[in-house]
Amino acid sequence: MNLNKQPEIQIFAIMYIRRIDLWMESAWKQWGIRTSGSLDDYIRQILDAEPLLEIVQKINASVSPGNMIIQPYEKKQLGEGLIQNFLSHVEIDYENKASSIPQRKNKTLNPGFTSDVMEVVRLSSRLLKTTRDNNLFYQMLFELLDEDYKKKPFETYRILSQAQRKQLVEVYSPVYSKLARDYLNREDGEFFYDPFPQDNIPEELELKPDLETIVPIFMALVFNLYLLAEGHKNQLQNLRRENRINKKEVSELQKQLEQLTQSLQENNTRLTGIKRLKHKIKRWLQ
């Protein structure tokens, strides 16, 4: 059944589009680093994939007329944030309807790391299971590395050089202009508002961390693991201490129970004697 042709059903699609160089870095961290030989290989792989405009047109053809929403994935264009922006598109009041905030952990945050950490990940890619699974390796990095090694939201990874960014954006610029005019009603064709190129990105970038960069990362992992182990050790000692106290309390309670049981048996013996005496007195009185 073609849902698009059912008049009683309205199908919407919301597509968030990130500037290609920024998306490429994120995709490299999420998928490419696990499967591709190098960043250059992954860039060529993405450029050879299905064009963005064709993907948008296919999705647009699958939804109800006029129900294709294109949203630039850019901090200043997302208002109060990604979740609030999405809920506003589907007309859900975030303040009144939002459920409890998810627990702060690796899979809910999908955190990024600095380019040096990502190079360590690339060199250790055999420890990563699949392209779709944030497994224990990323969980370890998230829990053991300090905030200095984690990328802030909307911050660049500094994995791509300025030259690589220019190459990518040049390929996609005509697509962005068309999307801006067709879906955002922007006659100037401006899709993204953040300045490009960025001044703080070097023209050429060599991702080969030296020992002075790598050693502190491993020492941070080892030291934080030691602190974690010490914390668990202290917890275990406290549990053992509580267990000893509980055992002592149980022992005291067992003694009291034995005393009560003995007292109850003695009382039962006395009660039996009283009953016998009462029975004898009855017979005498007869």
mmCIF file of C-alpha atoms in Angstrom:
data_model
loop_
_atom_site.group_PDB
_atom_site.id
_atom_site.type_symbol
_atom_site.label_atom_id
_atom_site.label_comp_id
_atom_site.label_asym_id
_atom_site.label_seq_id
_atom_site.Cartn_x
_atom_site.Cartn_y
_atom_site.Cartn_z
ATOM 1 C CA MET A 1 0.000 0.000 0.000
ATOM 2 C CA ASN A 2 1.329 3.432 -0.951
ATOM 3 C CA LEU A 3 0.726 5.539 2.151
ATOM 4 C CA ASN A 4 1.506 8.683 0.202
ATOM 5 C CA LYS A 5 -1.681 8.165 -1.810
ATOM 6 C CA GLN A 6 -3.931 7.705 1.216
ATOM 7 C CA PRO A 7 -5.655 11.100 1.721
ATOM 8 C CA GLU A 8 -6.423 10.400 5.392
ATOM 9 C CA ILE A 9 -2.722 9.871 6.168
ATOM 10 C CA GLN A 10 -0.254 12.754 6.302
ATOM 11 C CA ILE A 11 3.401 11.771 6.054
ATOM 12 C CA PHE A 12 6.079 14.255 7.100
ATOM 13 C CA ALA A 13 9.847 14.040 6.779
ATOM 14 C CA ILE A 14 12.355 16.180 8.658
ATOM 15 C CA MET A 15 15.882 16.133 7.296
ATOM 16 C CA TYR A 16 18.710 17.763 9.233
ATOM 17 C CA ILE A 17 21.625 18.677 6.972
ATOM 18 C CA ARG A 18 25.065 19.456 8.339
ATOM 19 C CA ARG A 19 27.778 21.211 6.393
ATOM 20 C CA ILE A 20 29.627 18.453 4.554
ATOM 21 C CA ASP A 21 33.052 18.985 6.153
ATOM 22 C CA LEU A 22 31.570 18.922 9.660
ATOM 23 C CA TRP A 23 29.379 15.925 8.817
ATOM 24 C CA MET A 24 32.375 14.145 7.300
ATOM 25 C CA GLU A 25 34.367 14.431 10.521
ATOM 26 C CA SER A 26 31.435 13.138 12.559
ATOM 27 C CA ALA A 27 30.800 10.287 10.100
ATOM 28 C CA TRP A 28 34.493 9.397 10.184
ATOM 29 C CA LYS A 29 34.334 9.088 13.953
ATOM 30 C CA GLN A 30 31.061 7.154 13.868
ATOM 31 C CA TRP A 31 31.612 4.773 10.935
ATOM 32 C CA GLY A 32 34.605 5.459 8.701
ATOM 33 C CA ILE A 33 37.271 5.048 11.353
ATOM 34 C CA ARG A 34 36.153 1.432 11.834
ATOM 35 C CA THR A 35 36.145 0.355 8.195
ATOM 36 C CA SER A 36 38.236 2.681 6.022
ATOM 37 C CA GLY A 37 41.977 2.537 5.582
ATOM 38 C CA SER A 38 42.414 6.302 5.874
ATOM 39 C CA LEU A 39 40.470 9.538 6.041
ATOM 40 C CA ASP A 40 41.260 10.262 2.397
ATOM 41 C CA ASP A 41 39.803 6.880 1.426
ATOM 42 C CA TYR A 42 36.635 7.661 3.339
ATOM 43 C CA ILE A 43 36.303 11.108 1.725
ATOM 44 C CA ARG A 44 36.519 9.516 -1.731
ATOM 45 C CA GLN A 45 33.985 6.885 -0.676
ATOM 46 C CA ILE A 46 31.476 9.541 0.425
ATOM 47 C CA LEU A 47 31.986 11.688 -2.668
ATOM 48 C CA ASP A 48 31.311 8.622 -4.828
ATOM 49 C CA ALA A 49 28.107 7.786 -2.923
ATOM 50 C CA GLU A 50 24.567 8.789 -3.904
ATOM 51 C CA PRO A 51 24.340 12.608 -4.297
ATOM 52 C CA LEU A 52 22.622 14.492 -1.464
ATOM 53 C CA LEU A 53 20.125 16.175 -3.798
ATOM 54 C CA GLU A 54 18.943 12.806 -5.121
ATOM 55 C CA ILE A 55 18.432 11.547 -1.565
ATOM 56 C CA VAL A 56 16.359 14.643 -0.714
ATOM 57 C CA GLN A 57 14.266 14.239 -3.876
ATOM 58 C CA LYS A 58 13.569 10.563 -3.141
ATOM 59 C CA ILE A 59 12.416 11.349 0.386
ATOM 60 C CA ASN A 60 10.337 14.276 -0.847
ATOM 61 C CA ALA A 61 8.584 11.977 -3.318
ATOM 62 C CA SER A 62 7.688 9.591 -0.485
ATOM 63 C CA VAL A 63 5.904 12.092 1.760
ATOM 64 C CA SER A 64 2.712 14.068 1.450
ATOM 65 C CA PRO A 65 3.012 17.160 -0.815
ATOM 66 C CA GLY A 66 4.590 20.092 0.989
ATOM 67 C CA ASN A 67 5.534 17.989 4.012
ATOM 68 C CA MET A 68 9.273 17.769 3.424
ATOM 69 C CA ILE A 69 11.099 19.847 6.045
ATOM 70 C CA ILE A 70 14.761 20.715 5.510
ATOM 71 C CA GLN A 71 16.565 22.010 8.591
ATOM 72 C CA PRO A 72 20.194 23.249 8.564
ATOM 73 C CA TYR A 73 22.088 21.493 11.342
ATOM 74 C CA GLU A 74 23.821 24.557 12.712
ATOM 75 C CA LYS A 75 23.806 25.861 16.269
ATOM 76 C CA LYS A 76 22.500 29.351 15.503
ATOM 77 C CA GLN A 77 19.710 27.888 13.320
ATOM 78 C CA LEU A 78 18.549 25.258 15.831
ATOM 79 C CA GLY A 79 17.294 27.735 18.415
ATOM 80 C CA GLU A 80 17.255 26.134 21.855
ATOM 81 C CA GLY A 81 18.724 22.857 20.633
ATOM 82 C CA LEU A 82 18.219 19.857 18.374
ATOM 83 C CA ILE A 83 15.564 18.079 20.461
ATOM 84 C CA GLN A 84 13.518 21.230 21.004
ATOM 85 C CA ASN A 85 13.795 22.064 17.296
ATOM 86 C CA PHE A 86 12.568 18.615 16.257
ATOM 87 C CA LEU A 87 9.649 18.683 18.712
ATOM 88 C CA SER A 88 8.634 22.157 17.512
ATOM 89 C CA HIS A 89 8.442 20.833 13.941
ATOM 90 C CA VAL A 90 6.065 18.072 15.070
ATOM 91 C CA GLU A 91 4.165 20.579 17.264
ATOM 92 C CA ILE A 92 5.005 19.059 20.635
ATOM 93 C CA ASP A 93 5.456 21.463 23.548
ATOM 94 C CA TYR A 94 8.903 20.554 24.847
ATOM 95 C CA GLU A 95 8.517 22.318 28.207
ATOM 96 C CA ASN A 96 5.223 20.633 29.086
ATOM 97 C CA LYS A 97 5.487 17.313 27.273
ATOM 98 C CA ALA A 98 9.153 16.374 27.548
ATOM 99 C CA SER A 99 9.805 13.211 29.522
ATOM 100 C CA SER A 100 12.661 12.788 31.977
ATOM 101 C CA ILE A 101 16.120 13.568 30.623
ATOM 102 C CA PRO A 102 17.971 10.377 29.542
ATOM 103 C CA GLN A 103 20.825 9.200 31.688
ATOM 104 C CA ARG A 104 24.157 10.784 30.809
ATOM 105 C CA LYS A 105 26.026 7.908 29.205
ATOM 106 C CA ASN A 106 27.874 6.991 26.033
ATOM 107 C CA LYS A 107 24.931 5.713 23.971
ATOM 108 C CA THR A 108 22.583 8.573 24.793
ATOM 109 C CA LEU A 109 25.173 11.308 24.239
ATOM 110 C CA ASN A 110 27.185 9.779 21.377
ATOM 111 C CA PRO A 111 30.140 11.955 22.443
ATOM 112 C CA GLY A 112 33.034 13.049 20.272
ATOM 113 C CA PHE A 113 36.678 13.146 21.231
ATOM 114 C CA THR A 114 39.697 15.232 20.280
ATOM 115 C CA SER A 115 41.505 14.453 17.032
ATOM 116 C CA ASP A 116 44.411 12.890 18.967
ATOM 117 C CA VAL A 117 42.067 10.486 20.763
ATOM 118 C CA MET A 118 40.367 9.668 17.457
ATOM 119 C CA GLU A 119 43.748 8.780 15.967
ATOM 120 C CA VAL A 120 44.291 6.388 18.880
ATOM 121 C CA VAL A 121 40.871 4.902 18.084
ATOM 122 C CA ARG A 122 41.810 4.533 14.402
ATOM 123 C CA LEU A 123 45.006 2.714 15.292
ATOM 124 C CA SER A 124 42.962 0.453 17.589
ATOM 125 C CA SER A 125 40.068 -0.056 15.160
ATOM 126 C CA ARG A 126 40.292 -3.847 15.412
ATOM 127 C CA LEU A 127 38.791 -3.482 18.911
ATOM 128 C CA LEU A 128 35.651 -1.958 17.428
ATOM 129 C CA LYS A 129 33.009 -4.520 16.563
ATOM 130 C CA THR A 130 30.704 -3.038 13.919
ATOM 131 C CA THR A 131 30.099 0.292 12.184
ATOM 132 C CA ARG A 132 26.739 0.702 13.979
ATOM 133 C CA ASP A 133 27.693 -0.285 17.508
ATOM 134 C CA ASN A 134 29.020 2.080 20.165
ATOM 135 C CA ASN A 135 30.624 -0.789 22.020
ATOM 136 C CA LEU A 136 32.638 -1.051 25.184
ATOM 137 C CA PHE A 137 35.702 0.577 23.610
ATOM 138 C CA TYR A 138 33.945 3.946 23.214
ATOM 139 C CA GLN A 139 32.246 3.397 26.574
ATOM 140 C CA MET A 140 35.683 3.001 28.167
ATOM 141 C CA LEU A 141 36.949 6.244 26.592
ATOM 142 C CA PHE A 142 33.797 8.097 27.674
ATOM 143 C CA GLU A 143 34.030 6.943 31.286
ATOM 144 C CA LEU A 144 37.796 7.125 31.810
ATOM 145 C CA LEU A 145 38.937 10.188 29.854
ATOM 146 C CA ASP A 146 38.685 13.678 31.332
ATOM 147 C CA GLU A 147 36.530 16.360 29.718
ATOM 148 C CA ASP A 148 39.644 17.895 28.109
ATOM 149 C CA TYR A 149 39.760 14.919 25.745
ATOM 150 C CA LYS A 150 36.084 15.185 24.749
ATOM 151 C CA LYS A 151 34.735 17.353 21.957
ATOM 152 C CA LYS A 152 32.183 19.996 22.910
ATOM 153 C CA PRO A 153 28.846 20.046 21.002
ATOM 154 C CA PHE A 154 29.140 21.800 17.595
ATOM 155 C CA GLU A 155 32.915 22.027 18.040
ATOM 156 C CA THR A 156 34.982 20.844 15.058
ATOM 157 C CA TYR A 157 37.103 17.713 15.354
ATOM 158 C CA ARG A 158 40.077 19.389 13.639
ATOM 159 C CA ILE A 159 40.541 16.215 11.616
ATOM 160 C CA LEU A 160 40.154 17.836 8.191
ATOM 161 C CA SER A 161 42.562 20.459 6.935
ATOM 162 C CA GLN A 162 41.360 23.750 5.504
ATOM 163 C CA ALA A 163 42.215 22.498 2.011
ATOM 164 C CA GLN A 164 40.094 19.358 2.483
ATOM 165 C CA ARG A 165 37.179 21.410 3.821
ATOM 166 C CA LYS A 166 37.284 23.777 0.869
ATOM 167 C CA GLN A 167 37.327 20.853 -1.543
ATOM 168 C CA LEU A 168 34.257 19.257 0.070
ATOM 169 C CA VAL A 169 32.232 22.449 0.493
ATOM 170 C CA GLU A 170 32.968 23.465 -3.106
ATOM 171 C CA VAL A 171 31.389 20.205 -4.319
ATOM 172 C CA TYR A 172 28.270 20.639 -2.166
ATOM 173 C CA SER A 173 27.748 24.419 -2.370
ATOM 174 C CA PRO A 174 25.420 24.298 -5.429
ATOM 175 C CA VAL A 175 23.282 21.696 -3.643
ATOM 176 C CA TYR A 176 23.016 23.822 -0.509
ATOM 177 C CA SER A 177 22.009 26.865 -2.563
ATOM 178 C CA LYS A 178 19.256 24.922 -4.324
ATOM 179 C CA LEU A 179 17.934 23.520 -1.025
ATOM 180 C CA ALA A 180 17.953 27.014 0.497
ATOM 181 C CA ARG A 181 15.854 28.390 -2.381
ATOM 182 C CA ASP A 182 13.500 25.413 -2.804
ATOM 183 C CA TYR A 183 12.837 24.491 0.824
ATOM 184 C CA LEU A 184 13.781 27.500 2.960
ATOM 185 C CA ASN A 185 12.532 30.272 0.624
ATOM 186 C CA ARG A 186 15.908 31.999 0.780
ATOM 187 C CA GLU A 187 16.426 33.800 -2.488
ATOM 188 C CA ASP A 188 20.067 34.531 -1.637
ATOM 189 C CA GLY A 189 20.763 30.779 -1.562
ATOM 190 C CA GLU A 190 22.379 30.970 1.880
ATOM 191 C CA PHE A 191 21.900 27.613 3.618
ATOM 192 C CA PHE A 192 24.475 27.892 6.412
ATOM 193 C CA TYR A 193 25.241 31.051 8.369
ATOM 194 C CA ASP A 194 28.455 30.063 10.149
ATOM 195 C CA PRO A 195 31.543 31.671 8.564
ATOM 196 C CA PHE A 196 33.534 29.577 6.120
ATOM 197 C CA PRO A 197 36.404 28.968 5.869
ATOM 198 C CA GLN A 198 37.184 28.991 9.591
ATOM 199 C CA ASP A 199 40.212 31.049 10.564
ATOM 200 C CA ASN A 200 41.488 28.632 13.233
ATOM 201 C CA ILE A 201 41.901 25.632 10.892
ATOM 202 C CA PRO A 202 45.360 25.170 9.335
ATOM 203 C CA GLU A 203 45.624 24.867 5.549
ATOM 204 C CA GLU A 204 47.359 21.502 5.864
ATOM 205 C CA LEU A 205 46.881 19.068 8.758
ATOM 206 C CA GLU A 206 49.015 16.066 9.665
ATOM 207 C CA LEU A 207 47.300 13.601 12.004
ATOM 208 C CA LYS A 208 50.315 11.823 13.426
ATOM 209 C CA PRO A 209 50.360 12.333 17.203
ATOM 210 C CA ASP A 210 53.791 12.015 18.794
ATOM 211 C CA LEU A 211 54.683 10.430 22.129
ATOM 212 C CA GLU A 212 54.117 13.718 23.968
ATOM 213 C CA THR A 213 50.489 13.574 22.811
ATOM 214 C CA ILE A 214 49.808 9.841 23.068
ATOM 215 C CA VAL A 215 51.424 9.136 26.453
ATOM 216 C CA PRO A 216 49.195 11.580 28.430
ATOM 217 C CA ILE A 217 46.096 9.947 26.873
ATOM 218 C CA PHE A 218 47.172 6.481 28.002
ATOM 219 C CA MET A 219 48.282 7.762 31.399
ATOM 220 C CA ALA A 220 44.887 9.449 31.846
ATOM 221 C CA LEU A 221 43.181 6.131 31.036
ATOM 222 C CA VAL A 222 45.432 4.165 33.404
ATOM 223 C CA PHE A 223 45.235 6.696 36.245
ATOM 224 C CA ASN A 224 41.455 7.094 36.044
ATOM 225 C CA LEU A 225 41.127 3.314 35.885
ATOM 226 C CA TYR A 226 43.248 3.131 39.047
ATOM 227 C CA LEU A 227 41.010 5.689 40.767
ATOM 228 C CA LEU A 228 37.954 3.716 39.685
ATOM 229 C CA ALA A 229 39.492 0.498 41.016
ATOM 230 C CA GLU A 230 40.356 2.211 44.320
ATOM 231 C CA GLY A 231 36.775 3.432 44.599
ATOM 232 C CA HIS A 232 35.461 -0.101 44.034
ATOM 233 C CA LYS A 233 38.028 -1.434 46.518
ATOM 234 C CA ASN A 234 36.814 0.990 49.184
ATOM 235 C CA GLN A 235 33.202 0.065 48.439
ATOM 236 C CA LEU A 236 34.088 -3.617 48.796
ATOM 237 C CA GLN A 237 35.826 -2.984 52.114
ATOM 238 C CA ASN A 238 32.796 -1.078 53.382
ATOM 239 C CA LEU A 239 30.520 -3.920 52.289
ATOM 240 C CA ARG A 240 32.737 -6.437 54.061
ATOM 241 C CA ARG A 241 32.729 -4.270 57.194
ATOM 242 C CA GLU A 242 28.946 -4.007 57.040
ATOM 243 C CA ASN A 243 28.777 -7.748 56.446
ATOM 244 C CA ARG A 244 30.847 -8.419 59.589
ATOM 245 C CA ILE A 245 28.598 -6.102 61.568
ATOM 246 C CA ASN A 246 25.530 -7.800 60.148
ATOM 247 C CA LYS A 247 26.954 -11.232 60.971
ATOM 248 C CA LYS A 248 27.537 -10.119 64.570
ATOM 249 C CA GLU A 249 23.992 -8.778 64.785
ATOM 250 C CA VAL A 250 22.634 -12.016 63.318
ATOM 251 C CA SER A 251 24.648 -14.009 65.845
ATOM 252 C CA GLU A 252 23.191 -11.937 68.718
ATOM 253 C CA LEU A 253 19.696 -12.404 67.330
ATOM 254 C CA GLN A 254 20.266 -16.162 67.060
ATOM 255 C CA LYS A 255 21.308 -16.268 70.725
ATOM 256 C CA GLN A 256 18.218 -14.319 71.732
ATOM 257 C CA LEU A 257 16.074 -16.658 69.633
ATOM 258 C CA GLU A 258 17.644 -19.705 71.303
ATOM 259 C CA GLN A 259 16.981 -18.161 74.725
ATOM 260 C CA LEU A 260 13.372 -17.425 73.787
ATOM 261 C CA THR A 261 12.955 -20.934 72.411
ATOM 262 C CA GLN A 262 14.355 -22.443 75.622
ATOM 263 C CA SER A 263 12.144 -20.177 77.735
ATOM 264 C CA LEU A 264 9.134 -21.174 75.659
ATOM 265 C CA GLN A 265 9.940 -24.868 76.111
ATOM 266 C CA GLU A 266 10.265 -24.382 79.883
ATOM 267 C CA ASN A 267 6.951 -22.534 79.960
ATOM 268 C CA ASN A 268 5.345 -25.338 77.945
ATOM 269 C CA THR A 269 6.705 -27.866 80.450
ATOM 270 C CA ARG A 270 5.280 -25.824 83.369
ATOM 271 C CA LEU A 271 1.954 -25.467 81.569
ATOM 272 C CA THR A 272 1.813 -29.214 81.019
ATOM 273 C CA GLY A 273 2.475 -29.771 84.734
ATOM 274 C CA ILE A 274 -0.242 -27.309 85.679
ATOM 275 C CA LYS A 275 -2.726 -29.071 83.399
ATOM 276 C CA ARG A 276 -1.907 -32.443 84.981
ATOM 277 C CA LEU A 277 -2.274 -30.999 88.484
ATOM 278 C CA LYS A 278 -5.599 -29.452 87.530
ATOM 279 C CA HIS A 279 -6.780 -32.804 86.208
ATOM 280 C CA LYS A 280 -5.770 -34.584 89.483
ATOM 281 C CA ILE A 281 -7.563 -31.963 91.591
ATOM 282 C CA LYS A 282 -10.714 -32.520 89.526
ATOM 283 C CA ARG A 283 -10.587 -36.250 90.170
ATOM 284 C CA TRP A 284 -10.067 -35.742 93.899
ATOM 285 C CA LEU A 285 -13.038 -33.404 94.072
ATOM 286 C CA GLN A 286 -15.207 -36.009 92.432
#
